[in-house]
PDB file of C-alpha atoms in Angstrom:
ATOM      1  CA  MET T   1       0.020  -0.027   0.014  1.00 95.00           C
ATOM      2  CA  LEU T   2       1.499   3.339  -1.080  1.00 97.00           C
ATOM      3  CA  ILE T   3       0.730   6.345   1.172  1.00 98.00           C
ATOM      4  CA  THR T   4       1.583   9.879   0.164  1.00 98.00           C
ATOM      5  CA  GLY T   5       1.982  12.636   2.771  1.00 97.00           C
ATOM      6  CA  ALA T   6       2.902   9.848   5.143  1.00 97.00           C
ATOM      7  CA  ALA T   7       5.039  11.761   7.610  1.00 95.00           C
ATOM      8  CA  ALA T   8       2.575  13.977   9.313  1.00 93.00           C
ATOM      9  CA  GLY T   9      -1.172  14.385  10.207  1.00 94.00           C
ATOM     10  CA  ILE T  10      -3.602  12.108   8.546  1.00 96.00           C
ATOM     11  CA  GLY T  11      -0.864  10.390   6.484  1.00 96.00           C
ATOM     12  CA  ARG T  12       1.163   9.507   9.560  1.00 96.00           C
ATOM     13  CA  GLU T  13      -1.759   8.122  11.441  1.00 96.00           C
ATOM     14  CA  THR T  14      -2.844   6.140   8.375  1.00 97.00           C
ATOM     15  CA  SER T  15       0.569   4.643   8.112  1.00 97.00           C
ATOM     16  CA  ARG T  16       0.359   3.543  11.720  1.00 95.00           C
ATOM     17  CA  VAL T  17      -3.051   2.124  11.416  1.00 96.00           C
ATOM     18  CA  LEU T  18      -2.302   0.146   8.263  1.00 96.00           C
ATOM     19  CA  ALA T  19       0.996  -1.060   9.644  1.00 95.00           C
ATOM     20  CA  ARG T  20      -0.831  -2.594  12.665  1.00 94.00           C
ATOM     21  CA  ARG T  21      -3.206  -4.268  10.174  1.00 93.00           C
ATOM     22  CA  GLY T  22      -0.339  -5.981   8.383  1.00 91.00           C
ATOM     23  CA  TYR T  23      -0.142  -3.965   5.097  1.00 93.00           C
ATOM     24  CA  ALA T  24       3.164  -3.885   3.301  1.00 92.00           C
ATOM     25  CA  LEU T  25       3.787  -0.139   3.131  1.00 95.00           C
ATOM     26  CA  ALA T  26       5.557   2.247   0.755  1.00 96.00           C
ATOM     27  CA  LEU T  27       5.665   5.763   2.161  1.00 97.00           C
ATOM     28  CA  LEU T  28       6.215   9.014   0.419  1.00 98.00           C
ATOM     29  CA  ASP T  29       6.741  12.543   1.853  1.00 97.00           C
ATOM     30  CA  ARG T  30       8.738  15.675   1.150  1.00 96.00           C
ATOM     31  CA  ASP T  31       9.965  15.799   4.850  1.00 96.00           C
ATOM     32  CA  GLY T  32      12.750  13.190   5.007  1.00 95.00           C
ATOM     33  CA  ASP T  33      13.354  13.495   8.765  1.00 95.00           C
ATOM     34  CA  ALA T  34       9.707  13.130   9.686  1.00 95.00           C
ATOM     35  CA  LEU T  35       9.476  10.196   7.244  1.00 96.00           C
ATOM     36  CA  ARG T  36      12.348   8.465   8.939  1.00 95.00           C
ATOM     37  CA  SER T  37      10.669   9.020  12.283  1.00 95.00           C
ATOM     38  CA  VAL T  38       7.391   7.356  11.188  1.00 96.00           C
ATOM     39  CA  CYS T  39       9.289   4.414   9.682  1.00 95.00           C
ATOM     40  CA  ASP T  40      11.151   4.022  12.980  1.00 93.00           C
ATOM     41  CA  GLU T  41       7.884   4.083  14.875  1.00 92.00           C
ATOM     42  CA  ILE T  42       6.362   1.490  12.511  1.00 92.00           C
ATOM     43  CA  ALA T  43       9.486  -0.726  12.942  1.00 90.00           C
ATOM     44  CA  SER T  44       9.272  -0.594  16.704  1.00 86.00           C
ATOM     45  CA  GLU T  45       5.836  -2.154  16.371  1.00 82.00           C
ATOM     46  CA  GLY T  46       7.310  -5.031  14.221  1.00 84.00           C
ATOM     47  CA  THR T  47       6.546  -3.785  10.701  1.00 84.00           C
ATOM     48  CA  THR T  48       8.929  -2.440   8.140  1.00 81.00           C
ATOM     49  CA  ALA T  49       8.103   0.084   5.376  1.00 91.00           C
ATOM     50  CA  LEU T  50       9.907   1.326   2.265  1.00 95.00           C
ATOM     51  CA  SER T  51      10.135   5.075   2.087  1.00 96.00           C
ATOM     52  CA  TRP T  52      11.057   7.809  -0.284  1.00 97.00           C
ATOM     53  CA  LYS T  53      11.574  11.545   0.164  1.00 97.00           C
ATOM     54  CA  VAL T  54       9.551  13.081  -2.716  1.00 97.00           C
ATOM     55  CA  ASP T  55       8.095  16.526  -3.351  1.00 96.00           C
ATOM     56  CA  LEU T  56       5.117  15.940  -5.463  1.00 96.00           C
ATOM     57  CA  ALA T  57       5.183  19.551  -6.753  1.00 94.00           C
ATOM     58  CA  ALA T  58       8.773  19.356  -7.873  1.00 95.00           C
ATOM     59  CA  PRO T  59       9.678  19.338 -11.559  1.00 95.00           C
ATOM     60  CA  THR T  60      11.387  15.943 -11.074  1.00 97.00           C
ATOM     61  CA  ALA T  61       8.397  14.247  -9.355  1.00 97.00           C
ATOM     62  CA  ASP T  62       7.223  12.424 -12.511  1.00 98.00           C
ATOM     63  CA  GLU T  63      10.698  10.839 -13.015  1.00 98.00           C
ATOM     64  CA  GLU T  64      11.091  10.008  -9.284  1.00 98.00           C
ATOM     65  CA  LEU T  65       7.642   8.303  -9.163  1.00 98.00           C
ATOM     66  CA  ALA T  66       8.439   6.298 -12.268  1.00 98.00           C
ATOM     67  CA  GLU T  67      11.616   5.031 -10.478  1.00 98.00           C
ATOM     68  CA  ILE T  68       9.677   4.224  -7.294  1.00 97.00           C
ATOM     69  CA  ALA T  69       6.997   2.281  -9.342  1.00 97.00           C
ATOM     70  CA  SER T  70       9.653   0.321 -10.993  1.00 97.00           C
ATOM     71  CA  VAL T  71      11.023  -0.745  -7.547  1.00 96.00           C
ATOM     72  CA  LEU T  72       7.575  -1.666  -6.291  1.00 96.00           C
ATOM     73  CA  GLU T  73       6.746  -3.625  -9.398  1.00 94.00           C
ATOM     74  CA  SER T  74       9.760  -5.860  -8.765  1.00 93.00           C
ATOM     75  CA  ARG T  75       8.655  -6.780  -5.210  1.00 92.00           C
ATOM     76  CA  PRO T  76       6.449  -9.814  -4.554  1.00 88.00           C
ATOM     77  CA  GLU T  77       3.738  -7.842  -2.778  1.00 85.00           C
ATOM     78  CA  GLY T  78       3.387  -5.416  -5.618  1.00 86.00           C
ATOM     79  CA  VAL T  79       1.061  -2.471  -5.073  1.00 93.00           C
ATOM     80  CA  THR T  80      -2.493  -3.253  -3.854  1.00 94.00           C
ATOM     81  CA  GLY T  81      -3.519   0.371  -3.497  1.00 96.00           C
ATOM     82  CA  VAL T  82      -2.821   3.952  -2.843  1.00 98.00           C
ATOM     83  CA  VAL T  83      -3.882   6.384  -0.076  1.00 98.00           C
ATOM     84  CA  ASN T  84      -3.453   9.926  -1.286  1.00 97.00           C
ATOM     85  CA  CYS T  85      -2.937  12.063   1.843  1.00 96.00           C
ATOM     86  CA  ALA T  86      -0.425  14.640   0.528  1.00 96.00           C
ATOM     87  CA  GLY T  87      -1.876  18.195   0.582  1.00 94.00           C
ATOM     88  CA  VAL T  88      -1.022  21.788   1.221  1.00 93.00           C
ATOM     89  CA  GLY T  89      -3.090  24.821   1.982  1.00 90.00           C
ATOM     90  CA  GLY T  90      -2.911  28.615   1.678  1.00 88.00           C
ATOM     91  CA  TRP T  91      -5.531  31.152   2.700  1.00 86.00           C
ATOM     92  CA  ASN T  92      -5.299  34.505   0.899  1.00 91.00           C
ATOM     93  CA  PRO T  93      -7.603  36.816  -0.990  1.00 93.00           C
ATOM     94  CA  VAL T  94      -7.366  36.129  -4.731  1.00 95.00           C
ATOM     95  CA  GLU T  95      -5.445  39.259  -5.538  1.00 96.00           C
ATOM     96  CA  LYS T  96      -2.754  38.179  -3.037  1.00 95.00           C
ATOM     97  CA  VAL T  97      -2.356  34.710  -4.466  1.00 95.00           C
ATOM     98  CA  THR T  98       0.758  34.698  -6.517  1.00 96.00           C
ATOM     99  CA  PRO T  99       1.086  32.365  -9.633  1.00 96.00           C
ATOM    100  CA  ASP T 100       3.787  30.439  -7.607  1.00 96.00           C
ATOM    101  CA  ASP T 101       1.329  30.036  -4.744  1.00 95.00           C
ATOM    102  CA  TRP T 102      -1.349  28.802  -7.129  1.00 95.00           C
ATOM    103  CA  ASP T 103       1.079  26.388  -8.887  1.00 96.00           C
ATOM    104  CA  HIS T 104       2.299  24.941  -5.613  1.00 96.00           C
ATOM    105  CA  ILE T 105      -1.113  24.308  -4.137  1.00 96.00           C
ATOM    106  CA  VAL T 106      -2.519  22.794  -7.373  1.00 96.00           C
ATOM    107  CA  GLY T 107       0.781  21.055  -7.938  1.00 96.00           C
ATOM    108  CA  VAL T 108       0.709  19.136  -4.643  1.00 96.00           C
ATOM    109  CA  ASN T 109      -3.074  18.595  -4.225  1.00 96.00           C
ATOM    110  CA  LEU T 110      -4.118  17.844  -7.844  1.00 97.00           C
ATOM    111  CA  ARG T 111      -1.110  17.298 -10.114  1.00 97.00           C
ATOM    112  CA  GLY T 112       0.596  15.234  -7.429  1.00 97.00           C
ATOM    113  CA  ALA T 113      -2.382  12.870  -7.165  1.00 98.00           C
ATOM    114  CA  PHE T 114      -2.356  12.560 -10.936  1.00 98.00           C
ATOM    115  CA  LEU T 115       1.318  11.709 -11.139  1.00 98.00           C
ATOM    116  CA  VAL T 116       0.952   9.082  -8.399  1.00 98.00           C
ATOM    117  CA  ALA T 117      -1.997   7.508 -10.200  1.00 98.00           C
ATOM    118  CA  ARG T 118      -0.109   7.656 -13.522  1.00 98.00           C
ATOM    119  CA  HIS T 119       2.590   5.449 -12.215  1.00 98.00           C
ATOM    120  CA  THR T 120       0.715   3.203  -9.742  1.00 97.00           C
ATOM    121  CA  VAL T 121      -2.518   2.389 -11.574  1.00 97.00           C
ATOM    122  CA  PRO T 122      -0.890  -0.001 -14.011  1.00 96.00           C
ATOM    123  CA  LEU T 123       0.376  -1.977 -10.934  1.00 96.00           C
ATOM    124  CA  ILE T 124      -2.863  -1.704  -8.902  1.00 96.00           C
ATOM    125  CA  ARG T 125      -5.211  -2.920 -11.633  1.00 92.00           C
ATOM    126  CA  ARG T 126      -3.317  -6.231 -11.977  1.00 89.00           C
ATOM    127  CA  ARG T 127      -4.821  -7.282  -8.676  1.00 84.00           C
ATOM    128  CA  PRO T 128      -8.634  -7.482  -8.444  1.00 82.00           C
ATOM    129  CA  GLY T 129      -9.856  -5.769  -5.375  1.00 91.00           C
ATOM    130  CA  GLY T 130      -7.320  -2.981  -5.340  1.00 95.00           C
ATOM    131  CA  ALA T 131      -8.260   0.366  -3.978  1.00 97.00           C
ATOM    132  CA  VAL T 132      -7.361   4.105  -4.333  1.00 98.00           C
ATOM    133  CA  VAL T 133      -8.425   6.294  -1.371  1.00 98.00           C
ATOM    134  CA  VAL T 134      -8.303  10.035  -2.004  1.00 98.00           C
ATOM    135  CA  VAL T 135      -8.323  12.231   1.124  1.00 96.00           C
ATOM    136  CA  ALA T 136      -9.947  15.492   0.016  1.00 95.00           C
ATOM    137  CA  SER T 137     -11.751  18.176   1.955  1.00 91.00           C
ATOM    138  CA  ASP T 138     -15.111  19.845   2.388  1.00 90.00           C
ATOM    139  CA  SER T 139     -13.598  22.665   0.473  1.00 88.00           C
ATOM    140  CA  ALA T 140     -14.150  20.400  -2.562  1.00 88.00           C
ATOM    141  CA  ARG T 141     -17.958  20.758  -2.011  1.00 88.00           C
ATOM    142  CA  TRP T 142     -18.377  24.189  -0.392  1.00 85.00           C
ATOM    143  CA  PRO T 143     -16.835  27.582  -1.244  1.00 83.00           C
ATOM    144  CA  PHE T 144     -14.807  29.356   1.395  1.00 85.00           C
ATOM    145  CA  PRO T 145     -13.430  32.957   1.118  1.00 87.00           C
ATOM    146  CA  ASP T 146      -9.683  33.337   0.789  1.00 90.00           C
ATOM    147  CA  ARG T 147      -9.345  29.703  -0.475  1.00 89.00           C
ATOM    148  CA  THR T 148      -9.607  30.065  -4.251  1.00 94.00           C
ATOM    149  CA  ALA T 149      -6.489  27.978  -5.069  1.00 95.00           C
ATOM    150  CA  TYR T 150      -7.300  25.405  -2.346  1.00 93.00           C
ATOM    151  CA  CYS T 151     -10.924  24.991  -3.259  1.00 93.00           C
ATOM    152  CA  ALA T 152      -9.988  24.748  -6.975  1.00 95.00           C
ATOM    153  CA  SER T 153      -7.435  22.105  -6.277  1.00 96.00           C
ATOM    154  CA  LYS T 154      -9.824  20.009  -4.093  1.00 96.00           C
ATOM    155  CA  HIS T 155     -12.716  20.368  -6.522  1.00 96.00           C
ATOM    156  CA  GLY T 156     -10.366  19.142  -9.221  1.00 97.00           C
ATOM    157  CA  LEU T 157      -9.136  16.319  -7.047  1.00 97.00           C
ATOM    158  CA  VAL T 158     -12.711  14.989  -6.503  1.00 97.00           C
ATOM    159  CA  GLY T 159     -13.402  15.316 -10.205  1.00 97.00           C
ATOM    160  CA  PHE T 160     -10.223  13.403 -10.978  1.00 98.00           C
ATOM    161  CA  ALA T 161     -11.132  10.688  -8.449  1.00 98.00           C
ATOM    162  CA  ASP T 162     -14.747  10.325  -9.907  1.00 98.00           C
ATOM    163  CA  ALA T 163     -13.365   9.957 -13.390  1.00 98.00           C
ATOM    164  CA  LEU T 164     -10.636   7.535 -12.291  1.00 98.00           C
ATOM    165  CA  ARG T 165     -13.332   5.377 -10.630  1.00 98.00           C
ATOM    166  CA  GLU T 166     -15.131   4.904 -13.903  1.00 97.00           C
ATOM    167  CA  GLU T 167     -11.825   4.119 -15.618  1.00 97.00           C
ATOM    168  CA  LEU T 168     -10.757   1.462 -13.086  1.00 97.00           C
ATOM    169  CA  ARG T 169     -14.095  -0.211 -12.287  1.00 95.00           C
ATOM    170  CA  PRO T 170     -13.771  -2.706 -15.163  1.00 95.00           C
ATOM    171  CA  TYR T 171     -10.604  -4.016 -13.433  1.00 94.00           C
ATOM    172  CA  GLY T 172     -12.176  -4.390 -10.073  1.00 95.00           C
ATOM    173  CA  THR T 173     -10.302  -1.443  -8.551  1.00 97.00           C
ATOM    174  CA  ARG T 174     -12.365   0.726  -6.290  1.00 97.00           C
ATOM    175  CA  VAL T 175     -11.812   4.543  -5.926  1.00 98.00           C
ATOM    176  CA  SER T 176     -13.078   6.241  -2.711  1.00 98.00           C
ATOM    177  CA  VAL T 177     -13.071   9.878  -1.719  1.00 98.00           C
ATOM    178  CA  LEU T 178     -13.051  11.219   1.907  1.00 96.00           C
ATOM    179  CA  THR T 179     -14.253  14.722   2.257  1.00 94.00           C
ATOM    180  CA  MET T 180     -13.925  16.112   5.728  1.00 87.00           C
ATOM    181  CA  SER T 181     -14.141  19.219   7.810  1.00 87.00           C
ATOM    182  CA  ARG T 182     -11.234  20.589   9.789  1.00 84.00           C
ATOM    183  CA  VAL T 183      -8.869  18.137  11.344  1.00 87.00           C
ATOM    184  CA  ASP T 184      -6.671  18.815  14.340  1.00 82.00           C
ATOM    185  CA  THR T 185      -3.297  18.570  12.695  1.00 75.00           C
ATOM    186  CA  GLY T 186      -0.412  20.978  11.799  1.00 63.00           C
ATOM    187  CA  PHE T 187      -1.927  21.585   8.375  1.00 66.00           C
ATOM    188  CA  ASN T 188      -1.296  24.975   6.734  1.00 57.00           C
ATOM    189  CA  GLY T 189       0.868  26.281   9.546  1.00 61.00           C
ATOM    190  CA  GLY T 190      -1.491  25.178  12.347  1.00 64.00           C
ATOM    191  CA  ARG T 191      -0.450  23.439  15.566  1.00 65.00           C
ATOM    192  CA  ALA T 192      -1.487  19.927  16.240  1.00 67.00           C
ATOM    193  CA  GLY T 193      -3.530  19.690  19.409  1.00 68.00           C
ATOM    194  CA  SER T 194      -4.755  23.324  19.300  1.00 66.00           C
ATOM    195  CA  ARG T 195      -8.266  22.471  17.972  1.00 70.00           C
ATOM    196  CA  PRO T 196      -9.733  19.773  20.289  1.00 74.00           C
ATOM    197  CA  GLU T 197     -13.171  20.387  18.748  1.00 80.00           C
ATOM    198  CA  ALA T 198     -11.979  19.192  15.326  1.00 84.00           C
ATOM    199  CA  LEU T 199     -11.662  15.715  13.980  1.00 89.00           C
ATOM    200  CA  ARG T 200      -8.744  13.729  15.170  1.00 92.00           C
ATOM    201  CA  PRO T 201      -6.247  12.495  12.528  1.00 93.00           C
ATOM    202  CA  GLU T 202      -6.277   9.006  13.993  1.00 95.00           C
ATOM    203  CA  SER T 203     -10.081   8.959  13.568  1.00 95.00           C
ATOM    204  CA  VAL T 204      -9.728   9.760   9.898  1.00 96.00           C
ATOM    205  CA  ALA T 205      -7.057   7.062   9.601  1.00 97.00           C
ATOM    206  CA  GLU T 206      -9.490   4.468  11.071  1.00 97.00           C
ATOM    207  CA  VAL T 207     -12.008   5.429   8.359  1.00 97.00           C
ATOM    208  CA  VAL T 208      -9.334   4.880   5.674  1.00 98.00           C
ATOM    209  CA  GLY T 209      -8.648   1.475   7.227  1.00 97.00           C
ATOM    210  CA  PHE T 210     -12.411   0.721   7.230  1.00 97.00           C
ATOM    211  CA  VAL T 211     -12.696   1.578   3.474  1.00 97.00           C
ATOM    212  CA  LEU T 212      -9.724  -0.577   2.540  1.00 97.00           C
ATOM    213  CA  ALA T 213     -11.102  -3.517   4.595  1.00 96.00           C
ATOM    214  CA  GLN T 214     -14.280  -3.822   2.558  1.00 96.00           C
ATOM    215  CA  PRO T 215     -14.876  -6.954   0.369  1.00 95.00           C
ATOM    216  CA  PRO T 216     -13.751  -6.599  -3.193  1.00 93.00           C
ATOM    217  CA  LEU T 217     -17.199  -6.012  -4.644  1.00 94.00           C
ATOM    218  CA  VAL T 218     -18.056  -3.229  -2.135  1.00 96.00           C
ATOM    219  CA  GLU T 219     -17.467   0.229  -3.762  1.00 96.00           C
ATOM    220  CA  ILE T 220     -17.574   3.108  -1.266  1.00 97.00           C
ATOM    221  CA  ARG T 221     -17.649   6.134  -3.555  1.00 97.00           C
ATOM    222  CA  GLU T 222     -17.510   8.861  -0.937  1.00 96.00           C
ATOM    223  CA  ILE T 223     -17.594   9.383   2.848  1.00 95.00           C
ATOM    224  CA  SER T 224     -18.172  12.790   4.353  1.00 93.00           C
ATOM    225  CA  LEU T 225     -16.714  13.326   7.804  1.00 91.00           C
ATOM    226  CA  THR T 226     -17.174  16.112  10.337  1.00 89.00           C
ATOM    227  CA  SER T 227     -16.956  16.675  14.057  1.00 87.00           C
ATOM    228  CA  VAL T 228     -20.136  17.125  15.889  1.00 84.00           C
ATOM    229  CA  ALA T 229     -18.336  19.944  17.813  1.00 83.00           C
ATOM    230  CA  SER T 230     -17.069  21.651  14.735  1.00 69.00           C
ATOM    231  CA  PRO T 231     -19.459  21.108  11.822  1.00 62.00           C
ATOM    232  CA  PHE T 232     -17.735  22.841   8.953  1.00 61.00           C
ATOM    233  CA  GLY T 233     -19.777  22.795   5.773  1.00 60.00           C
ATOM    234  CA  PRO T 234     -22.244  24.964   3.821  1.00 53.00           C
ATOM    235  CA  PHE T 235     -23.580  26.867   6.771  1.00 51.00           C
ATOM    236  CA  THR T 236     -20.278  27.690   8.162  1.00 54.00           C
ATOM    237  CA  ALA T 237     -19.121  28.714   4.710  1.00 49.00           C
ATOM    238  CA  VAL T 238     -22.053  31.084   4.343  1.00 48.00           C
ATOM    239  CA  ALA T 239     -21.414  32.550   7.821  1.00 50.00           C
ATOM    240  CA  GLN T 240     -17.704  33.087   6.988  1.00 52.00           C
ATOM    241  CA  MET T 241     -18.704  34.931   3.752  1.00 48.00           C
ATOM    242  CA  GLY T 242     -21.032  37.092   5.746  1.00 50.00           C
ATOM    243  CA  LYS T 243     -18.151  38.063   8.186  1.00 49.00           C
ATOM    244  CA  SER T 244     -15.779  38.713   5.216  1.00 47.00           C
ATOM    245  CA  TYR T 245     -18.223  40.872   3.137  1.00 42.00           C
ATOM    246  CA  GLY T 246     -20.756  42.106   5.631  1.00 42.00           C
TER     247      GLY T 246
END
């Protein structure tokens, strides 16, 4: 199982959950030190994982992913699925979003998912019952002010996943999307543990594990998650717009 964004937040917790469930893991992240840390943690629990430091927004990402796919193809366990957790944010009014900001956010959140699929799908579809889990956001469904680049990238990510599902269904490969409200991680410069009312990353990871554990004929197309104490979504988006423009 390949996990992107595996060194922090939802990706890290997903790596831990799947390791405990016996999955052979291949972990990707742009933070090499944090990636080594999660690999050490997994090893301390009796599981090993392959890992690569990769920046999905880098010009070299396509070539690096091709090399990684070649390594994974040669291993007996192959690739049974992908969990796409890599993501970046950036909240700014549209006139303050630079082209570089836009390219970076879209590059990680959308282009990165495409590149990973481009190189792993040929391996996954060889094994009936394979799965792709795309960790998205409620920003894919609802507009939020100051998130033009982020919302666009997540809307695109869900559209990509929906089309990929139709492409892979004949091979018995399922594609699932998780859209969620705020999660208590260090995402976008936040501090993990500072938002106790939000979803916990380990809770999201357990849902990922649940999706992957379904029988081969069960296709979960989308799961929407929110905290009962922090119900982000359409009403919160409207309220935020009122504060911004009222």
